[in-house]
Coordinates of C-alpha atoms in Angstrom, one line a residue:
Chain A
X1 CA -6.2 20.3 -11.8
X2 CA -3.1 18.9 -9.7
X3 CA -2.5 19.3 -6.4
X4 CA -0.5 22.5 -6.2
X5 CA -2.7 24.7 -8.6
X6 CA -6.0 23.0 -6.0
X7 CA -3.6 24.5 -2.8
X8 CA -2.6 27.6 -4.5
X9 CA -6.3 28.1 -5.2
X10 CA -7.2 26.9 -1.7
X11 CA -4.8 29.2 -0.1
X12 CA -6.8 32.0 -2.1
X13 CA -10.1 31.3 -1.4
X14 CA -9.4 29.9 2.5
X15 CA -10.5 33.5 3.9
X16 CA -13.4 34.0 1.9
X17 CA -15.0 30.4 2.3
X18 CA -13.9 30.5 5.4
X19 CA -15.9 34.0 6.6
X20 CA -18.6 31.8 4.9
X21 CA -19.0 29.3 6.7
X22 CA -18.7 31.0 10.0
X23 CA -21.1 33.5 8.7
X24 CA -24.1 30.4 8.2
X25 CA -23.2 29.6 11.6
X26 CA -20.3 27.0 12.2
X27 CA -18.3 28.2 15.2
X28 CA -14.3 28.9 13.6
X29 CA -12.8 25.7 14.5
X30 CA -15.3 23.5 13.0
X31 CA -14.9 25.7 9.4
X32 CA -11.6 24.8 10.4
X33 CA -12.0 21.5 10.0
X34 CA -14.9 21.4 7.6
X35 CA -12.8 23.1 4.8
X36 CA -9.8 20.4 5.8
X37 CA -12.2 17.8 4.7
X38 CA -13.2 19.3 1.9
X39 CA -9.5 20.2 0.8
X40 CA -9.3 16.8 1.0
X41 CA -11.4 15.5 -1.1
X42 CA -10.6 17.6 -3.7
X43 CA -7.2 16.6 -3.7
X44 CA -9.0 13.3 -4.5
X45 CA -8.9 14.3 -7.6
X46 CA -11.9 12.2 -8.4
X47 CA -14.5 15.8 -8.9
X48 CA -14.6 18.0 -11.9
X49 CA -14.2 21.9 -10.3
X50 CA -16.0 24.6 -11.8
X51 CA -15.9 27.4 -9.3
X52 CA -13.8 26.3 -6.3
X53 CA -14.5 28.7 -3.6
X54 CA -18.3 27.5 -4.1
X55 CA -17.5 24.2 -4.2
X56 CA -15.6 24.2 -1.1
X57 CA -18.0 26.2 0.5
X58 CA -21.0 23.7 -0.5
X59 CA -18.6 20.8 0.4
X60 CA -17.7 22.0 3.6
X61 CA -20.7 23.2 4.6
X62 CA -22.2 19.3 4.1
X63 CA -19.2 18.2 6.0
X64 CA -19.8 20.8 9.0
X65 CA -23.0 19.6 9.4
X66 CA -22.6 15.8 9.6
X67 CA -19.9 16.7 12.3
X68 CA -22.8 19.0 14.3
X69 CA -25.2 15.8 14.0
X70 CA -22.6 13.6 15.5
X71 CA -21.6 16.3 18.0
X72 CA -25.3 16.4 18.9
X73 CA -24.7 13.3 20.2
X74 CA -22.2 13.8 22.7
X75 CA -23.8 16.8 24.1
X76 CA -22.6 16.1 27.5
X77 CA -19.5 16.7 26.8
X78 CA -19.2 20.0 25.2
X79 CA -19.0 21.6 28.7
X80 CA -15.2 20.7 28.6
X81 CA -14.4 20.4 24.9
X82 CA -12.5 23.1 24.9
X83 CA -14.2 24.2 22.1
X84 CA -13.7 28.3 21.2
X85 CA -16.6 30.3 21.4
X86 CA -18.7 31.8 18.6
X87 CA -18.0 34.6 17.2
X88 CA -19.2 37.8 18.6
X89 CA -22.8 37.6 17.0
X90 CA -24.3 41.1 18.9
X91 CA -21.2 43.1 17.3
X92 CA -22.1 41.5 14.1
X93 CA -25.8 42.0 13.7
X94 CA -26.2 41.0 10.5
X95 CA -24.7 38.2 11.1
X96 CA -26.4 37.8 14.4
X97 CA -30.0 37.6 12.3
X98 CA -28.4 35.3 9.7
X99 CA -28.2 32.3 12.2
X100 CA -31.5 32.9 12.5
X101 CA -32.7 31.7 9.2
X102 CA -32.9 28.1 7.8
X103 CA -30.1 27.1 6.5
X104 CA -30.8 26.7 3.3
X105 CA -31.2 30.7 3.0
X106 CA -28.5 30.8 4.8
X107 CA -26.1 29.3 2.1
X108 CA -28.2 31.4 -0.5
X109 CA -27.7 34.2 0.9
X110 CA -23.6 33.4 1.5
X111 CA -23.1 32.4 -2.1
X112 CA -24.6 35.4 -3.3
X113 CA -23.7 38.2 -1.3
X114 CA -20.3 36.7 -0.3
X115 CA -18.8 34.9 -2.2
X116 CA -19.8 36.3 -5.2
X117 CA -22.2 33.7 -7.4
X118 CA -24.5 34.5 -10.2
X119 CA -28.3 32.5 -9.4
X120 CA -27.7 30.3 -12.2
X121 CA -24.4 29.4 -10.5
X122 CA -25.7 29.0 -6.9
X123 CA -28.7 27.1 -8.2
X124 CA -25.8 24.6 -9.9
X125 CA -23.9 24.9 -6.2
X126 CA -26.3 23.9 -4.0
X127 CA -28.4 21.9 -6.6
X128 CA -31.4 23.0 -6.8
X129 CA -33.4 25.2 -9.3
X130 CA -32.6 28.7 -10.1
X131 CA -36.8 29.6 -9.1
X132 CA -36.1 28.1 -5.4
X133 CA -32.9 30.4 -5.5
X134 CA -34.5 33.5 -6.3
X135 CA -37.3 32.9 -4.4
X136 CA -35.4 31.9 -1.1
X137 CA -33.0 35.0 -1.6
X138 CA -36.2 37.3 -1.4
X139 CA -37.7 35.6 1.2
X140 CA -34.4 35.6 3.4
X141 CA -33.8 39.6 2.7
X142 CA -37.4 40.3 3.6
X143 CA -36.6 38.6 7.2
X144 CA -33.4 40.3 7.4
X145 CA -34.7 43.4 6.2
X146 CA -37.5 43.0 8.7
X147 CA -35.6 42.1 12.0
X148 CA -33.1 44.6 11.4
X149 CA -35.5 47.6 10.9
X150 CA -35.9 49.6 7.6
X151 CA -33.7 52.1 8.7
X152 CA -30.1 49.9 9.0
Chain B
X1 CA -27.9 44.2 -8.6
X2 CA -31.5 46.3 -6.7
X3 CA -30.4 48.2 -3.9
X4 CA -31.5 45.9 -1.0
X5 CA -29.2 43.7 -2.8
X6 CA -26.5 46.0 -2.4
X7 CA -26.9 47.1 1.1
X8 CA -26.9 43.3 1.9
X9 CA -23.8 42.9 0.1
X10 CA -22.1 45.5 1.9
X11 CA -22.9 44.9 4.9
X12 CA -22.5 41.1 5.0
X13 CA -19.0 41.9 3.5
X14 CA -18.0 44.7 6.2
X15 CA -19.4 42.1 9.0
X16 CA -17.5 39.3 7.8
X17 CA -14.2 41.0 7.6
X18 CA -14.3 41.4 11.0
X19 CA -14.0 37.3 11.6
X20 CA -10.5 36.5 12.7
X21 CA -9.0 34.2 10.3
X22 CA -6.9 31.1 12.2
X23 CA -3.4 31.1 11.8
X24 CA -1.9 30.7 8.4
X25 CA -0.5 27.5 10.0
X26 CA -3.7 26.0 10.6
X27 CA -5.1 26.5 6.6
X28 CA -3.7 23.4 5.8
X29 CA -4.4 20.0 7.0
X30 CA -1.8 18.5 9.3
X31 CA -0.1 16.6 8.8
X32 CA -0.5 16.5 5.7
X33 CA -1.1 13.6 4.0
X34 CA 1.6 11.4 1.1
X35 CA -1.1 9.2 0.2
X36 CA -5.1 9.6 -0.8
X37 CA -6.6 6.5 0.4
X38 CA -9.8 4.0 0.9
X39 CA -10.4 4.3 4.5
X40 CA -12.5 1.6 5.1
X41 CA -10.4 -1.0 4.1
X42 CA -7.9 -0.1 6.1
X43 CA -10.0 0.3 9.3
X44 CA -11.3 -3.0 8.5
X45 CA -7.4 -4.3 8.9
X46 CA -7.6 -2.3 12.4
X47 CA -10.1 -4.0 13.8
X48 CA -8.2 -7.4 12.8
X49 CA -5.6 -6.6 14.8
X50 CA -3.6 -9.1 17.0
X51 CA -4.4 -9.0 20.7
X52 CA -1.9 -8.2 22.6
X53 CA -1.6 -8.5 26.3
X54 CA -1.5 -5.1 28.2
X55 CA -2.1 -4.8 31.7
X56 CA -2.6 -7.6 33.6
X57 CA -5.2 -6.8 36.6
X58 CA -5.9 -9.3 38.9
X59 CA -8.0 -7.6 40.8
X60 CA -10.5 -6.5 38.0
X61 CA -11.0 -9.9 37.1
X62 CA -13.4 -9.4 39.8
X63 CA -15.5 -7.5 37.9
X64 CA -16.5 -10.6 35.6
X65 CA -18.2 -11.6 38.6
X66 CA -22.1 -12.8 36.7
X67 CA -24.5 -12.2 39.7
X68 CA -22.8 -8.7 40.9
X69 CA -24.7 -6.1 38.7
X70 CA -28.3 -5.6 37.4
X71 CA -28.2 -6.4 33.9
X72 CA -28.2 -10.4 34.6
X73 CA -29.2 -11.6 30.7
X74 CA -26.4 -14.2 29.7
X75 CA -23.5 -13.7 28.3
X76 CA -21.2 -15.2 26.4
X77 CA -18.1 -14.6 28.0
X78 CA -16.8 -17.3 29.4
X79 CA -17.5 -17.0 33.4
X80 CA -14.3 -16.3 35.7
X81 CA -13.1 -17.3 39.3
X82 CA -15.4 -14.8 41.7
X83 CA -12.6 -12.8 43.7
X84 CA -13.3 -9.7 45.7
X85 CA -12.6 -6.3 44.2
X86 CA -9.0 -4.8 46.3
X87 CA -8.5 -0.7 46.2
X88 CA -7.4 -0.1 43.2
X89 CA -4.8 2.9 44.4
X90 CA -6.1 6.1 44.1
X91 CA -5.0 7.8 41.1
X92 CA -2.8 5.6 39.4
X93 CA -2.4 4.8 36.4
X94 CA -0.2 2.4 34.5
X95 CA 0.4 1.7 30.8
X96 CA 2.8 -1.2 29.3
X97 CA 4.3 -1.3 32.8
X98 CA 5.2 2.8 32.9
X99 CA 3.3 5.7 35.2
X100 CA 1.1 7.9 33.1
X101 CA 1.9 11.3 34.4
X102 CA -1.3 13.1 36.6
X103 CA -3.1 15.1 34.6
X104 CA -2.1 13.0 31.0
X105 CA -5.3 12.6 29.0
X106 CA -6.0 8.5 27.6
X107 CA -7.3 7.2 24.5
X108 CA -8.3 4.1 23.9
X109 CA -9.4 3.7 20.5
X110 CA -8.1 3.5 16.8
X111 CA -7.0 0.1 17.7
X112 CA -3.9 1.4 20.4
X113 CA -3.9 2.6 24.1
X114 CA -2.8 5.9 24.0
X115 CA -1.8 8.7 26.9
X116 CA -1.1 12.3 25.9
X117 CA -0.4 15.4 27.4
X118 CA -2.5 17.7 29.0
X119 CA -0.9 20.4 26.5
X120 CA -2.0 18.1 23.3
X121 CA -5.6 19.1 24.0
X122 CA -8.0 16.4 22.6
X123 CA -7.6 14.4 19.3
X124 CA -9.4 15.0 16.1
X125 CA -10.0 11.3 14.6
X126 CA -9.3 11.1 10.8
X127 CA -12.5 10.1 8.7
X128 CA -11.0 10.9 5.6
X129 CA -6.8 11.0 5.7
X130 CA -6.8 7.0 6.1
X131 CA -3.3 5.7 3.7
X132 CA -2.5 2.0 2.3
X133 CA -1.3 0.1 5.6
X134 CA -2.4 3.2 7.6
X135 CA -5.5 1.8 10.2
X136 CA -5.6 4.8 12.5
X137 CA -5.0 8.5 13.2
X138 CA -5.5 11.0 15.7
X139 CA -4.6 14.9 15.6
X140 CA -3.4 16.7 18.7
X141 CA -3.2 20.0 16.4
X142 CA 0.3 20.1 15.3
X143 CA 1.2 16.6 16.7
X144 CA -0.2 13.3 15.8
X145 CA -0.5 9.6 16.4
X146 CA -0.4 7.7 13.6
X147 CA -1.0 3.5 13.7
X148 CA 0.4 1.7 11.0
X149 CA -0.5 -2.1 10.3
X150 CA 3.0 -3.3 9.5
X151 CA 5.7 -5.9 10.7
X152 CA 8.7 -3.7 11.0
X153 CA 9.0 0.1 11.4
X154 CA 11.6 -0.1 8.7
X155 CA 8.6 -1.0 6.4
X156 CA 6.5 1.5 7.3
X157 CA 9.6 4.5 7.4
X158 CA 10.9 3.6 3.8
X159 CA 8.1 1.9 2.1
X160 CA 4.9 3.8 3.0
X161 CA 5.4 7.0 4.5
X162 CA 8.9 8.9 3.0
X163 CA 9.7 7.1 0.9
X164 CA 13.2 6.1 2.3
X165 CA 14.5 9.7 2.2
X166 CA 14.9 10.2 6.3
X167 CA 17.5 8.5 8.5
X168 CA 15.8 6.0 11.0
X169 CA 18.3 6.7 14.1
X170 CA 17.6 4.1 17.2
X171 CA 16.5 4.9 20.5
X172 CA 15.6 4.1 23.7
X173 CA 13.6 5.4 26.1
X174 CA 13.3 4.3 30.0
X175 CA 10.7 5.6 32.5
X176 CA 11.2 3.9 35.8
X177 CA 12.1 0.0 35.0
X178 CA 10.3 0.5 31.4
X179 CA 12.4 0.3 28.2
X180 CA 11.4 0.1 25.1
X181 CA 13.0 0.8 21.3
X182 CA 11.9 3.4 19.4
X183 CA 12.6 4.4 16.1
X184 CA 13.9 8.3 15.8
X185 CA 13.2 10.2 11.9
X186 CA 13.9 14.0 12.0
X187 CA 12.6 15.8 9.1
X188 CA 13.2 19.2 8.0
X189 CA 9.8 20.5 7.0
X190 CA 9.9 24.1 4.6
X191 CA 7.5 26.8 4.5
X192 CA 6.6 30.1 3.0
X193 CA 3.8 32.3 4.0
X194 CA 2.5 34.0 0.5
X195 CA 0.8 36.9 2.8
X196 CA 3.2 38.1 5.1
X197 CA 6.3 37.1 2.6
X198 CA 7.5 34.7 5.3
X199 CA 9.8 31.5 5.5
X200 CA 11.7 29.1 7.0
X201 CA 12.0 25.7 8.0
X202 CA 10.7 24.0 11.2
X203 CA 11.2 20.5 12.3
X204 CA 9.2 17.5 12.4
X205 CA 10.1 14.7 14.8
X206 CA 8.5 11.3 13.9
X207 CA 9.2 8.6 17.3
X208 CA 8.3 5.1 16.0
X209 CA 7.6 2.1 17.9
X210 CA 6.6 -1.6 17.1
X211 CA 3.7 -2.3 19.7
X212 CA 3.2 -5.9 18.4
X213 CA 3.8 -8.5 15.5
X214 CA 2.1 -6.3 12.7
X215 CA 1.2 -3.0 14.3
X216 CA 3.9 0.3 14.5
X217 CA 3.0 3.2 15.9
X218 CA 4.0 6.9 15.0
X219 CA 4.0 9.4 17.5
X220 CA 4.8 12.8 15.4
X221 CA 6.0 15.9 16.7
X222 CA 6.4 19.5 14.9
X223 CA 7.7 22.0 16.4
X224 CA 5.7 26.1 15.5
X225 CA 7.1 27.7 12.8
X226 CA 9.2 30.9 13.2
X227 CA 9.9 33.1 10.5
X228 CA 12.9 33.1 8.7
X229 CA 14.5 30.4 11.0
X230 CA 15.2 26.8 11.5
X231 CA 12.8 26.1 14.3
X232 CA 14.2 23.2 16.6
X233 CA 11.4 20.7 18.5
X234 CA 11.7 22.2 21.7
X235 CA 13.7 19.7 25.0
X236 CA 10.5 20.1 27.0
X237 CA 8.2 18.8 23.8
X238 CA 10.7 16.2 23.1
X239 CA 10.5 14.9 26.7
X240 CA 7.0 15.0 26.3
X241 CA 6.7 13.1 23.0
X242 CA 9.3 10.6 24.1
X243 CA 6.8 9.5 27.0
X244 CA 3.5 9.4 24.7
X245 CA 5.7 6.9 22.4
X246 CA 6.5 4.5 25.5
X247 CA 3.2 4.5 26.8
X248 CA 1.6 3.7 23.5
X249 CA 0.6 0.1 23.1
X250 CA -2.3 -1.9 21.1
X251 CA -5.7 -2.4 22.6
X252 CA -6.7 -6.1 22.9
X253 CA -9.0 -7.1 20.7
X254 CA -11.0 -10.4 21.0
X255 CA -13.2 -12.4 18.0
X256 CA -15.1 -13.7 20.6
X257 CA -18.7 -13.2 21.1
X258 CA -20.2 -10.9 23.6
X259 CA -23.7 -9.5 25.0
X260 CA -25.0 -5.5 26.1
X261 CA -25.5 -7.4 29.4
X262 CA -21.5 -8.2 29.9
X263 CA -20.1 -4.4 29.3
X264 CA -23.3 -3.7 31.6
X265 CA -22.4 -5.5 34.4
X266 CA -18.5 -4.9 34.4
X267 CA -19.5 -0.8 33.8
X268 CA -22.3 -0.7 36.7
X269 CA -20.0 -2.9 39.3
X270 CA -16.9 -0.3 38.1
X271 CA -18.8 2.5 39.0
X272 CA -20.2 0.8 42.0
X273 CA -17.2 0.1 43.9
X274 CA -14.5 2.9 42.4
X275 CA -17.1 5.5 42.5
X276 CA -20.1 4.5 44.4
X277 CA -21.9 5.9 41.9
X278 CA -24.9 4.1 39.7
X279 CA -24.9 3.8 36.2
X280 CA -28.7 3.8 35.9
X281 CA -30.9 1.5 33.5
X282 CA -30.1 3.2 30.1
X283 CA -32.2 2.7 27.1
X284 CA -32.3 2.3 23.3
X285 CA -30.2 5.1 21.4
X286 CA -32.5 7.0 19.9
X287 CA -29.8 9.0 17.8
X288 CA -28.4 6.1 16.3
X289 CA -24.9 5.9 15.5
X290 CA -25.2 2.7 13.1
X291 CA -28.3 0.9 11.6
X292 CA -26.4 -2.5 12.0
X293 CA -26.8 -2.7 15.3
X294 CA -28.5 -2.6 18.7
X295 CA -27.7 0.2 20.7
X296 CA -27.9 1.1 24.4
X297 CA -26.9 4.5 26.4
X298 CA -26.4 5.4 29.9
X299 CA -26.1 8.1 31.4
X300 CA -24.1 8.9 34.9
X301 CA -22.6 11.4 37.0
X302 CA -25.5 13.9 36.7
X303 CA -25.7 13.0 32.6
X304 CA -21.9 14.6 32.7
X305 CA -20.7 11.0 31.6
X306 CA -22.3 8.5 28.8
X307 CA -21.7 5.4 27.3
X308 CA -23.1 4.0 23.9
X309 CA -22.2 -0.2 23.5
X310 CA -23.1 -0.8 20.0
X311 CA -24.1 -4.7 20.0
X312 CA -23.5 -6.1 16.1
X313 CA -25.2 -9.7 15.1
X314 CA -21.6 -11.1 15.2
X315 CA -18.1 -9.5 13.9
X316 CA -18.4 -10.1 10.9
X317 CA -21.2 -7.9 11.0
X318 CA -19.3 -5.3 12.9
X319 CA -16.0 -5.9 10.3
X320 CA -19.1 -4.8 7.6
X321 CA -20.7 -1.8 9.5
X322 CA -18.1 1.1 8.6
X323 CA -21.0 3.5 9.3
X324 CA -21.2 2.2 13.1
X325 CA -17.3 2.5 13.5
X326 CA -16.5 5.4 11.5
X327 CA -18.9 7.1 13.5
X328 CA -17.5 5.9 16.5
X329 CA -13.9 6.8 15.5
X330 CA -14.7 10.3 15.1
X331 CA -16.2 11.4 18.5
X332 CA -15.4 14.0 19.6
X333 CA -13.2 14.8 23.3
X334 CA -12.2 12.6 25.8
X335 CA -13.5 9.1 24.3
X336 CA -12.8 5.8 25.1
X337 CA -14.2 4.3 22.1
X338 CA -13.2 0.4 21.9
X339 CA -13.9 -2.3 19.3
X340 CA -14.2 -5.6 20.9
X341 CA -15.4 -8.7 19.6
X342 CA -19.0 -8.4 18.2
X343 CA -18.9 -4.8 20.6
X344 CA -18.3 -1.3 19.8
X345 CA -18.0 0.3 23.1
X346 CA -18.3 4.1 23.2
X347 CA -17.6 5.9 27.4
X348 CA -16.9 9.7 27.8
X349 CA -16.2 11.1 31.0
X350 CA -14.3 13.6 32.0
X351 CA -12.9 11.1 35.4
X352 CA -9.5 10.3 33.4
X353 CA -9.0 7.9 35.9
X354 CA -12.3 6.2 35.9
X355 CA -10.9 5.9 31.8
X356 CA -8.4 4.1 32.8
X357 CA -10.5 1.9 34.7
X358 CA -12.9 1.2 32.3
X359 CA -9.6 0.8 29.6
X360 CA -8.7 -2.1 31.8
X361 CA -12.1 -3.9 32.4
X362 CA -12.3 -3.9 28.9
X363 CA -9.2 -5.4 28.2
X364 CA -9.7 -8.2 30.9
X365 CA -12.9 -8.7 29.0
X366 CA -10.8 -8.6 25.5
X367 CA -8.6 -11.6 27.5

């Protein structure tokens, strides 16, 4: 895939992948940075990419976690770093509950139901077994249902 | 898809659609990188940058006093004559002889010393966008500072950056008695917003400074895009950019061997004399930045300021450790991140003047 094609695809999928990253817990500015990192890697051309949105999400979420780890080292500075606040989770009930799940469950839920991947594709994107995807999905949905209540 | 899954999908779609997207111009990394590169080789080159004397502060030499602090481990640095510490004029910050405006942020990493206006915010350090000959990058939103390991501005402009399709001009920027030769390149960037169906051009203004015999610093400023218009960099932004370029300098480095105790001693006395604060005992850093160095962390100012000292066996070990240096590079926020000899020193504090003092003592250490 050449550079121009990649940039066009990136532009098309950016809103979905950006929101998917925020949905799993990234702050908006972190999601931007992580997507930039993923695009740079995509333009590198070393990797064959079948499903760009899923690939960008997985690569960007790894990048986000690495950055988070490093940011943790500089936690004393957080107060004056000028970072944008996290989205108003209290007004987004499902997203707020999603954020309380383990990262793997969040990734699976977002890949399956926000980016629309099948179980097989989700398993391939995350490098895990199909059965693990099914079990993780089931556990995550059960927890969300439990926390949000059956009537919501 | 069963009922529960449908519920989840609909609810997820509904809530996530309310997550605001960033402005269109921020979707792509800026500035765009003309080539893809190997960061490791470029970084190794940055550590090897030739030392340029920058700020001569005789009063700070006293900070080398070998027994002035609690840390008394032997140092490989040669002892200097002991001298009293005079008062530093409060608030005065000078880079390359020019006065840094009040409130500006200071950065000492990527092999250079940079002062930037508060409007630019804190930088993002590049991790993956290094280019051939490019040894550093600090991104300030639409503005940026690039560091090139090159012997002439012309080579950067014509061979590495724009392939000679732009017209370099020469100008001089003057502040007080300081004059520096700075090369100017004006670029017009076309843009198109597919979603809104708008387009236009916006100006990028690039200034190049030959900071040492083999280091070129590029300061780039981009006008915000305006629909159906040819947007220019404002006069105010141009003045700020001119001053950033005027103040840009190479950070002194050294190929000598230092101990952590030497740095700790300098910091301790700097804090005691200029801030009447205690550096604290420090402790081994449990959240390791690198596995190849001894790491020590110090906190003061109620935990609001932090310093890391990474001590490598020797300079060769430091140069071979991409992990540690890369971690230091991309530290967020107002951080002084310096590589000197066999040390990587990272200091994060909101006290800009203290950052300046620390940059100066580290410069002294490197001499």
